[in-house]
GROMACS .gro file of C-alpha atoms in nm:
model
  388
    1UNK     CA    1   1.574  -2.519   1.331
    2UNK     CA    2   1.674  -2.412   0.993
    3UNK     CA    3   1.905  -2.024   1.080
    4UNK     CA    4   1.642  -1.854   0.833
    5UNK     CA    5   1.831  -1.511   0.863
    6UNK     CA    6   2.139  -1.716   0.759
    7UNK     CA    7   1.964  -1.821   0.532
    8UNK     CA    8   1.858  -1.524   0.438
    9UNK     CA    9   2.205  -1.360   0.443
   10UNK     CA   10   2.314  -1.623   0.171
   11UNK     CA   11   2.082  -1.467  -0.085
   12UNK     CA   12   2.095  -1.143  -0.017
   13UNK     CA   13   2.332  -1.007  -0.326
   14UNK     CA   14   2.070  -1.217  -0.565
   15UNK     CA   15   1.829  -1.051  -0.374
   16UNK     CA   16   1.900  -0.673  -0.445
   17UNK     CA   17   1.996  -0.772  -0.790
   18UNK     CA   18   1.595  -0.863  -0.828
   19UNK     CA   19   1.538  -0.570  -0.665
   20UNK     CA   20   1.723  -0.310  -0.875
   21UNK     CA   21   1.640  -0.496  -1.200
   22UNK     CA   22   1.285  -0.432  -1.095
   23UNK     CA   23   1.346  -0.069  -1.004
   24UNK     CA   24   1.517   0.000  -1.338
   25UNK     CA   25   1.180  -0.123  -1.528
   26UNK     CA   26   0.893   0.034  -1.289
   27UNK     CA   27   0.545  -0.042  -1.461
   28UNK     CA   28   0.267   0.187  -1.311
   29UNK     CA   29  -0.040  -0.003  -1.203
   30UNK     CA   30  -0.232  -0.224  -1.423
   31UNK     CA   31  -0.002  -0.203  -1.664
   32UNK     CA   32   0.301  -0.438  -1.528
   33UNK     CA   33   0.350  -0.644  -1.817
   34UNK     CA   34   0.690  -0.720  -1.805
   35UNK     CA   35   0.694  -0.733  -1.430
   36UNK     CA   36   0.461  -1.011  -1.495
   37UNK     CA   37   0.696  -1.199  -1.721
   38UNK     CA   38   1.006  -1.124  -1.501
   39UNK     CA   39   0.814  -1.282  -1.209
   40UNK     CA   40   0.684  -1.590  -1.400
   41UNK     CA   41   1.069  -1.641  -1.548
   42UNK     CA   42   1.244  -1.629  -1.213
   43UNK     CA   43   0.982  -1.923  -1.050
   44UNK     CA   44   0.963  -2.155  -1.365
   45UNK     CA   45   1.273  -2.377  -1.262
   46UNK     CA   46   1.097  -2.326  -0.950
   47UNK     CA   47   0.862  -2.669  -0.815
   48UNK     CA   48   0.550  -2.431  -0.806
   49UNK     CA   49   0.235  -2.484  -0.923
   50UNK     CA   50   0.147  -2.142  -1.125
   51UNK     CA   51  -0.156  -1.953  -1.156
   52UNK     CA   52  -0.097  -1.662  -1.389
   53UNK     CA   53  -0.306  -1.336  -1.534
   54UNK     CA   54  -0.472  -1.408  -1.224
   55UNK     CA   55  -0.744  -1.128  -1.158
   56UNK     CA   56  -0.593  -0.934  -1.397
   57UNK     CA   57  -0.254  -0.971  -1.353
   58UNK     CA   58  -0.149  -1.153  -1.057
   59UNK     CA   59   0.023  -1.437  -1.001
   60UNK     CA   60   0.002  -1.758  -0.787
   61UNK     CA   61   0.219  -1.964  -0.706
   62UNK     CA   62   0.167  -2.252  -0.461
   63UNK     CA   63   0.395  -2.554  -0.328
   64UNK     CA   64   0.362  -2.808  -0.064
   65UNK     CA   65   0.048  -3.032   0.002
   66UNK     CA   66  -0.268  -2.888   0.094
   67UNK     CA   67  -0.372  -3.153   0.244
   68UNK     CA   68  -0.114  -3.235   0.450
   69UNK     CA   69  -0.089  -2.916   0.679
   70UNK     CA   70  -0.212  -2.563   0.695
   71UNK     CA   71  -0.209  -2.385   0.412
   72UNK     CA   72  -0.030  -1.995   0.441
   73UNK     CA   73  -0.036  -1.735   0.168
   74UNK     CA   74   0.202  -1.460   0.155
   75UNK     CA   75   0.137  -1.166  -0.078
   76UNK     CA   76   0.374  -0.899  -0.199
   77UNK     CA   77   0.287  -0.590  -0.462
   78UNK     CA   78   0.448  -0.535  -0.761
   79UNK     CA   79   0.333  -0.190  -0.911
   80UNK     CA   80   0.483   0.092  -0.956
   81UNK     CA   81   0.379   0.504  -0.915
   82UNK     CA   82   0.396   0.780  -1.204
   83UNK     CA   83   0.664   0.935  -0.984
   84UNK     CA   84   0.976   1.132  -1.238
   85UNK     CA   85   1.252   0.911  -1.016
   86UNK     CA   86   1.515   1.158  -0.877
   87UNK     CA   87   1.791   0.965  -0.745
   88UNK     CA   88   2.118   0.925  -0.838
   89UNK     CA   89   2.229   0.567  -0.811
   90UNK     CA   90   2.346   0.327  -1.128
   91UNK     CA   91   1.964   0.127  -1.043
   92UNK     CA   92   1.741   0.450  -1.097
   93UNK     CA   93   1.476   0.429  -1.349
   94UNK     CA   94   1.484   0.375  -1.696
   95UNK     CA   95   1.116   0.464  -1.708
   96UNK     CA   96   1.059   0.855  -1.799
   97UNK     CA   97   0.846   0.957  -1.516
   98UNK     CA   98   0.753   0.594  -1.361
   99UNK     CA   99   0.958   0.510  -1.013
  100UNK     CA  100   0.955   0.237  -0.753
  101UNK     CA  101   0.875   0.540  -0.460
  102UNK     CA  102   0.755   0.258  -0.225
  103UNK     CA  103   0.911   0.013  -0.220
  104UNK     CA  104   0.715  -0.267  -0.425
  105UNK     CA  105   1.002  -0.338  -0.607
  106UNK     CA  106   1.155  -0.485  -0.255
  107UNK     CA  107   0.839  -0.668  -0.163
  108UNK     CA  108   0.909  -0.847  -0.486
  109UNK     CA  109   1.247  -0.937  -0.466
  110UNK     CA  110   1.177  -1.036  -0.090
  111UNK     CA  111   0.906  -1.313  -0.224
  112UNK     CA  112   1.112  -1.405  -0.514
  113UNK     CA  113   1.403  -1.495  -0.256
  114UNK     CA  114   1.069  -1.688  -0.011
  115UNK     CA  115   1.069  -1.887  -0.329
  116UNK     CA  116   1.374  -1.985  -0.374
  117UNK     CA  117   1.453  -2.140   0.026
  118UNK     CA  118   1.091  -2.313  -0.043
  119UNK     CA  119   1.212  -2.496  -0.305
  120UNK     CA  120   1.501  -2.606  -0.148
  121UNK     CA  121   1.392  -2.667   0.149
  122UNK     CA  122   1.054  -2.801   0.055
  123UNK     CA  123   1.106  -3.162   0.211
  124UNK     CA  124   1.019  -2.992   0.548
  125UNK     CA  125   0.725  -2.892   0.429
  126UNK     CA  126   0.458  -3.014   0.662
  127UNK     CA  127   0.136  -2.843   0.422
  128UNK     CA  128   0.137  -2.558   0.202
  129UNK     CA  129   0.260  -2.180   0.111
  130UNK     CA  130   0.054  -1.976  -0.161
  131UNK     CA  131   0.288  -1.692  -0.254
  132UNK     CA  132   0.054  -1.402  -0.431
  133UNK     CA  133   0.250  -1.156  -0.646
  134UNK     CA  134  -0.018  -0.863  -0.714
  135UNK     CA  135  -0.035  -0.643  -0.938
  136UNK     CA  136  -0.200  -0.297  -0.903
  137UNK     CA  137  -0.255  -0.214  -0.547
  138UNK     CA  138  -0.154   0.186  -0.562
  139UNK     CA  139  -0.442   0.263  -0.772
  140UNK     CA  140  -0.812   0.183  -0.689
  141UNK     CA  141  -1.022  -0.030  -0.741
  142UNK     CA  142  -0.659  -0.242  -0.653
  143UNK     CA  143  -0.563  -0.537  -0.740
  144UNK     CA  144  -0.680  -0.793  -0.445
  145UNK     CA  145  -1.002  -0.784  -0.442
  146UNK     CA  146  -0.978  -0.876  -0.831
  147UNK     CA  147  -0.745  -1.165  -0.705
  148UNK     CA  148  -0.942  -1.255  -0.448
  149UNK     CA  149  -1.270  -1.281  -0.639
  150UNK     CA  150  -1.027  -1.533  -0.923
  151UNK     CA  151  -0.963  -1.770  -0.608
  152UNK     CA  152  -0.622  -1.683  -0.508
  153UNK     CA  153  -0.676  -1.754  -0.198
  154UNK     CA  154  -0.873  -2.106  -0.226
  155UNK     CA  155  -0.769  -2.322   0.042
  156UNK     CA  156  -0.585  -2.117   0.242
  157UNK     CA  157  -0.598  -2.089   0.621
  158UNK     CA  158  -0.442  -1.791   0.689
  159UNK     CA  159  -0.247  -1.479   0.507
  160UNK     CA  160   0.032  -1.290   0.608
  161UNK     CA  161   0.174  -0.961   0.417
  162UNK     CA  162   0.470  -0.682   0.471
  163UNK     CA  163   0.575  -0.348   0.383
  164UNK     CA  164   0.953  -0.216   0.403
  165UNK     CA  165   0.890   0.062   0.544
  166UNK     CA  166   1.121   0.428   0.532
  167UNK     CA  167   1.000   0.594   0.822
  168UNK     CA  168   1.106   0.306   1.053
  169UNK     CA  169   1.486   0.215   1.114
  170UNK     CA  170   1.629  -0.103   0.934
  171UNK     CA  171   1.601  -0.440   1.069
  172UNK     CA  172   1.273  -0.383   1.313
  173UNK     CA  173   0.997  -0.536   1.293
  174UNK     CA  174   0.696  -0.363   1.374
  175UNK     CA  175   0.312  -0.461   1.403
  176UNK     CA  176  -0.002  -0.438   1.587
  177UNK     CA  177  -0.343  -0.637   1.687
  178UNK     CA  178  -0.651  -0.451   1.529
  179UNK     CA  179  -0.676  -0.118   1.378
  180UNK     CA  180  -0.325  -0.109   1.196
  181UNK     CA  181  -0.404   0.163   0.871
  182UNK     CA  182  -0.704   0.329   0.749
  183UNK     CA  183  -0.937   0.380   0.476
  184UNK     CA  184  -0.864   0.594   0.226
  185UNK     CA  185  -1.113   0.740   0.056
  186UNK     CA  186  -1.112   0.998  -0.232
  187UNK     CA  187  -1.338   1.300  -0.303
  188UNK     CA  188  -1.382   1.551  -0.617
  189UNK     CA  189  -1.595   1.857  -0.595
  190UNK     CA  190  -1.668   2.099  -0.856
  191UNK     CA  191  -1.913   2.436  -0.711
  192UNK     CA  192  -2.113   2.600  -1.032
  193UNK     CA  193  -2.095   2.952  -0.990
  194UNK     CA  194  -2.116   3.255  -1.188
  195UNK     CA  195  -1.815   3.406  -1.372
  196UNK     CA  196  -1.798   3.790  -1.449
  197UNK     CA  197  -1.475   4.058  -1.457
  198UNK     CA  198  -1.308   4.057  -1.143
  199UNK     CA  199  -1.364   4.464  -1.135
  200UNK     CA  200  -1.707   4.360  -1.043
  201UNK     CA  201  -1.809   4.055  -0.821
  202UNK     CA  202  -2.122   4.162  -0.707
  203UNK     CA  203  -2.252   4.080  -1.116
  204UNK     CA  204  -2.075   3.721  -1.018
  205UNK     CA  205  -2.125   3.393  -0.750
  206UNK     CA  206  -1.729   3.345  -0.717
  207UNK     CA  207  -1.689   2.970  -0.685
  208UNK     CA  208  -1.331   3.068  -0.549
  209UNK     CA  209  -1.456   3.279  -0.271
  210UNK     CA  210  -1.716   2.984  -0.216
  211UNK     CA  211  -1.512   2.688  -0.228
  212UNK     CA  212  -1.268   2.839   0.003
  213UNK     CA  213  -1.566   2.875   0.247
  214UNK     CA  214  -1.609   2.496   0.199
  215UNK     CA  215  -1.261   2.412   0.237
  216UNK     CA  216  -1.239   2.656   0.544
  217UNK     CA  217  -1.540   2.468   0.715
  218UNK     CA  218  -1.465   2.128   0.673
  219UNK     CA  219  -1.191   2.146   0.919
  220UNK     CA  220  -1.414   2.208   1.170
  221UNK     CA  221  -1.594   1.892   1.128
  222UNK     CA  222  -1.296   1.642   1.285
  223UNK     CA  223  -1.190   1.928   1.545
  224UNK     CA  224  -1.561   1.995   1.642
  225UNK     CA  225  -1.855   1.746   1.505
  226UNK     CA  226  -1.612   1.429   1.639
  227UNK     CA  227  -1.557   1.291   1.954
  228UNK     CA  228  -1.197   1.340   2.027
  229UNK     CA  229  -1.061   0.979   2.052
  230UNK     CA  230  -1.209   0.905   1.756
  231UNK     CA  231  -0.901   0.887   1.436
  232UNK     CA  232  -1.022   1.044   1.137
  233UNK     CA  233  -0.824   1.336   0.898
  234UNK     CA  234  -0.961   1.501   0.555
  235UNK     CA  235  -0.701   1.653   0.368
  236UNK     CA  236  -0.708   1.862   0.019
  237UNK     CA  237  -0.467   1.778  -0.227
  238UNK     CA  238  -0.559   1.945  -0.522
  239UNK     CA  239  -0.766   2.320  -0.600
  240UNK     CA  240  -0.824   2.436  -0.956
  241UNK     CA  241  -0.998   2.728  -1.081
  242UNK     CA  242  -0.954   2.979  -1.302
  243UNK     CA  243  -0.711   3.112  -1.591
  244UNK     CA  244  -0.689   3.476  -1.609
  245UNK     CA  245  -0.586   3.697  -1.268
  246UNK     CA  246  -0.887   3.943  -1.380
  247UNK     CA  247  -1.171   3.709  -1.432
  248UNK     CA  248  -1.374   3.537  -1.183
  249UNK     CA  249  -1.473   3.170  -1.271
  250UNK     CA  250  -1.792   2.982  -1.359
  251UNK     CA  251  -1.645   2.639  -1.169
  252UNK     CA  252  -1.407   2.601  -0.905
  253UNK     CA  253  -1.278   2.253  -0.820
  254UNK     CA  254  -1.119   2.037  -0.543
  255UNK     CA  255  -0.952   1.685  -0.476
  256UNK     CA  256  -0.925   1.530  -0.125
  257UNK     CA  257  -0.899   1.258   0.080
  258UNK     CA  258  -1.078   1.119   0.390
  259UNK     CA  259  -0.856   0.858   0.627
  260UNK     CA  260  -1.099   0.698   0.905
  261UNK     CA  261  -1.094   0.344   1.079
  262UNK     CA  262  -1.433   0.323   1.195
  263UNK     CA  263  -1.718   0.315   0.970
  264UNK     CA  264  -1.994   0.530   1.143
  265UNK     CA  265  -1.712   0.765   1.168
  266UNK     CA  266  -1.647   0.773   0.783
  267UNK     CA  267  -2.043   0.817   0.695
  268UNK     CA  268  -2.094   1.137   0.959
  269UNK     CA  269  -1.772   1.304   0.749
  270UNK     CA  270  -1.950   1.211   0.425
  271UNK     CA  271  -2.299   1.330   0.544
  272UNK     CA  272  -2.110   1.687   0.698
  273UNK     CA  273  -1.920   1.746   0.346
  274UNK     CA  274  -2.296   1.703   0.156
  275UNK     CA  275  -2.469   1.940   0.403
  276UNK     CA  276  -2.170   2.161   0.398
  277UNK     CA  277  -2.278   2.186   0.018
  278UNK     CA  278  -2.628   2.187   0.082
  279UNK     CA  279  -2.628   2.476   0.312
  280UNK     CA  280  -2.391   2.668   0.081
  281UNK     CA  281  -2.587   2.619  -0.242
  282UNK     CA  282  -2.907   2.710  -0.064
  283UNK     CA  283  -2.724   3.075   0.093
  284UNK     CA  284  -2.517   3.211  -0.220
  285UNK     CA  285  -2.766   3.070  -0.544
  286UNK     CA  286  -2.544   2.754  -0.669
  287UNK     CA  287  -2.516   2.443  -0.793
  288UNK     CA  288  -2.210   2.125  -0.685
  289UNK     CA  289  -2.120   1.803  -0.815
  290UNK     CA  290  -1.921   1.586  -0.480
  291UNK     CA  291  -1.830   1.255  -0.614
  292UNK     CA  292  -1.719   1.034  -0.310
  293UNK     CA  293  -1.534   0.754  -0.385
  294UNK     CA  294  -1.503   0.457  -0.063
  295UNK     CA  295  -1.119   0.386  -0.072
  296UNK     CA  296  -0.971   0.011   0.024
  297UNK     CA  297  -1.113  -0.129   0.379
  298UNK     CA  298  -0.933  -0.050   0.700
  299UNK     CA  299  -0.605  -0.268   0.762
  300UNK     CA  300  -0.734  -0.497   1.087
  301UNK     CA  301  -0.494  -0.795   1.191
  302UNK     CA  302  -0.617  -1.066   1.390
  303UNK     CA  303  -0.491  -1.065   1.727
  304UNK     CA  304  -0.357  -1.425   1.686
  305UNK     CA  305  -0.184  -1.342   1.363
  306UNK     CA  306  -0.010  -1.020   1.462
  307UNK     CA  307   0.085  -1.273   1.789
  308UNK     CA  308   0.305  -1.502   1.560
  309UNK     CA  309   0.496  -1.205   1.337
  310UNK     CA  310   0.596  -1.043   1.714
  311UNK     CA  311   0.688  -1.425   1.817
  312UNK     CA  312   0.864  -1.407   1.464
  313UNK     CA  313   1.017  -1.149   1.538
  314UNK     CA  314   1.151  -1.186   1.894
  315UNK     CA  315   1.283  -1.545   1.812
  316UNK     CA  316   1.531  -1.434   1.554
  317UNK     CA  317   1.641  -1.150   1.785
  318UNK     CA  318   1.530  -0.855   1.587
  319UNK     CA  319   1.415  -0.517   1.708
  320UNK     CA  320   1.038  -0.548   1.743
  321UNK     CA  321   0.808  -0.203   1.815
  322UNK     CA  322   0.428  -0.259   1.835
  323UNK     CA  323   0.341  -0.008   1.488
  324UNK     CA  324   0.228   0.331   1.522
  325UNK     CA  325  -0.132   0.370   1.418
  326UNK     CA  326  -0.150   0.547   1.025
  327UNK     CA  327  -0.343   0.705   0.787
  328UNK     CA  328  -0.213   0.546   0.510
  329UNK     CA  329  -0.422   0.274   0.299
  330UNK     CA  330  -0.328  -0.076   0.180
  331UNK     CA  331  -0.595  -0.319  -0.009
  332UNK     CA  332  -0.419  -0.567   0.192
  333UNK     CA  333  -0.691  -0.531   0.399
  334UNK     CA  334  -0.905  -0.724   0.136
  335UNK     CA  335  -0.713  -1.057   0.263
  336UNK     CA  336  -0.772  -0.982   0.631
  337UNK     CA  337  -1.163  -0.920   0.556
  338UNK     CA  338  -1.154  -1.272   0.405
  339UNK     CA  339  -0.942  -1.480   0.610
  340UNK     CA  340  -0.737  -1.389   0.968
  341UNK     CA  341  -0.433  -1.276   0.909
  342UNK     CA  342  -0.126  -1.012   0.991
  343UNK     CA  343   0.050  -0.722   0.832
  344UNK     CA  344   0.369  -0.599   0.934
  345UNK     CA  345   0.609  -0.381   0.836
  346UNK     CA  346   0.983  -0.378   0.802
  347UNK     CA  347   1.203  -0.080   0.837
  348UNK     CA  348   1.432   0.019   0.600
  349UNK     CA  349   1.455   0.403   0.704
  350UNK     CA  350   1.854   0.441   0.715
  351UNK     CA  351   2.007   0.817   0.689
  352UNK     CA  352   2.327   0.731   0.635
  353UNK     CA  353   2.233   0.552   0.346
  354UNK     CA  354   1.987   0.851   0.245
  355UNK     CA  355   1.728   0.593   0.217
  356UNK     CA  356   1.501   0.774   0.525
  357UNK     CA  357   1.274   0.956   0.234
  358UNK     CA  358   0.907   0.934   0.248
  359UNK     CA  359   0.727   0.683   0.031
  360UNK     CA  360   0.611   0.820  -0.312
  361UNK     CA  361   0.935   1.095  -0.271
  362UNK     CA  362   1.091   1.162  -0.617
  363UNK     CA  363   1.437   1.032  -0.401
  364UNK     CA  364   1.261   0.790  -0.180
  365UNK     CA  365   1.501   0.403  -0.170
  366UNK     CA  366   1.533   0.125   0.036
  367UNK     CA  367   1.835   0.031   0.257
  368UNK     CA  368   1.837  -0.260   0.097
  369UNK     CA  369   2.012  -0.493   0.380
  370UNK     CA  370   1.663  -0.445   0.560
  371UNK     CA  371   1.536  -0.733   0.292
  372UNK     CA  372   1.689  -1.005   0.478
  373UNK     CA  373   1.475  -0.948   0.759
  374UNK     CA  374   1.165  -1.016   0.584
  375UNK     CA  375   1.244  -1.288   0.419
  376UNK     CA  376   1.372  -1.449   0.756
  377UNK     CA  377   1.044  -1.345   0.908
  378UNK     CA  378   0.819  -1.484   0.648
  379UNK     CA  379   1.019  -1.840   0.695
  380UNK     CA  380   1.002  -1.774   1.106
  381UNK     CA  381   0.601  -1.696   1.029
  382UNK     CA  382   0.585  -2.022   0.848
  383UNK     CA  383   0.740  -2.217   1.078
  384UNK     CA  384   0.573  -2.101   1.411
  385UNK     CA  385   0.200  -2.147   1.166
  386UNK     CA  386   0.332  -2.509   1.137
  387UNK     CA  387   0.414  -2.511   0.800
  388UNK     CA  388   0.822  -2.627   0.777
   0.00000   0.00000   0.00000
């Protein structure tokens, strides 16, 4: 039986070099031209059948015989975020205002290393492996739906994905059956009042005060209208109004997010937001716009596949833990909506290496030694699924 952790360790330095190259040249969602070309260059000398520009900017690489046994897909994302890299490291981003602040560079380095191992051990294949390199995960509508629509999952039996996670200790493996990550909806609200002089508020309809009333009222939706055992979050990330201290503006705007696992809870919150605005409109003679955008589906792991991940980690003598239920979103959910499979986290947080910063922080980094744990877990999953 192949020692996949040893195999991954032997490729660790090359994998780190790949990750650091990608980290220095990040590209935002749906703009990943050079990253796409780099992945193709790394794959072209391997024995894969390659489809490029899948969906929009995705790559699907297949090795093995789909008729010989099961076909398992593994996915990595490769887009970056509009964040200025503030780390003082040699591999700091060279692209102003763009940064791999979520670990997608590591995900891509991991899957390229899996590709090399599959190429080197293709004589052991009893089925086929499909590697999905996905663009645009960070920005809705995401890349998963486009790739699925363009047959990225054609002939695939199950699908697995991974995320390096700075909130978990380096090398630990985490997953859970059923709900794991939430649906991240977005909303944008504009209140239309009547502006005027700050010294004469009685002659105005104060859009700022009404928006403040709305924001405070929404905090009762979760705490007082939902069953306490149901999980939900309503958060505001942006408020904008006015240009001067002595002018009450005509309009006030806010943007925020709703996070849920249950479609009925999501609909309940959306209805309550609308009713709050309707009530404020009647009481204050305002009008409003509500733009509510449904986010990615919640991530629901299939029980048998989550058990495969757990068995893989335990067989490799890694530290396995059940994952926390998280309110973050991931468009890997669409793959799991189409096929059985599971998503799991690999811990990459290490305070001694300053890799415990939160995701999307300008100081975010990964403990690169964590990548070999994902590589070997992926390979062990393929083994347990009967592909190797």
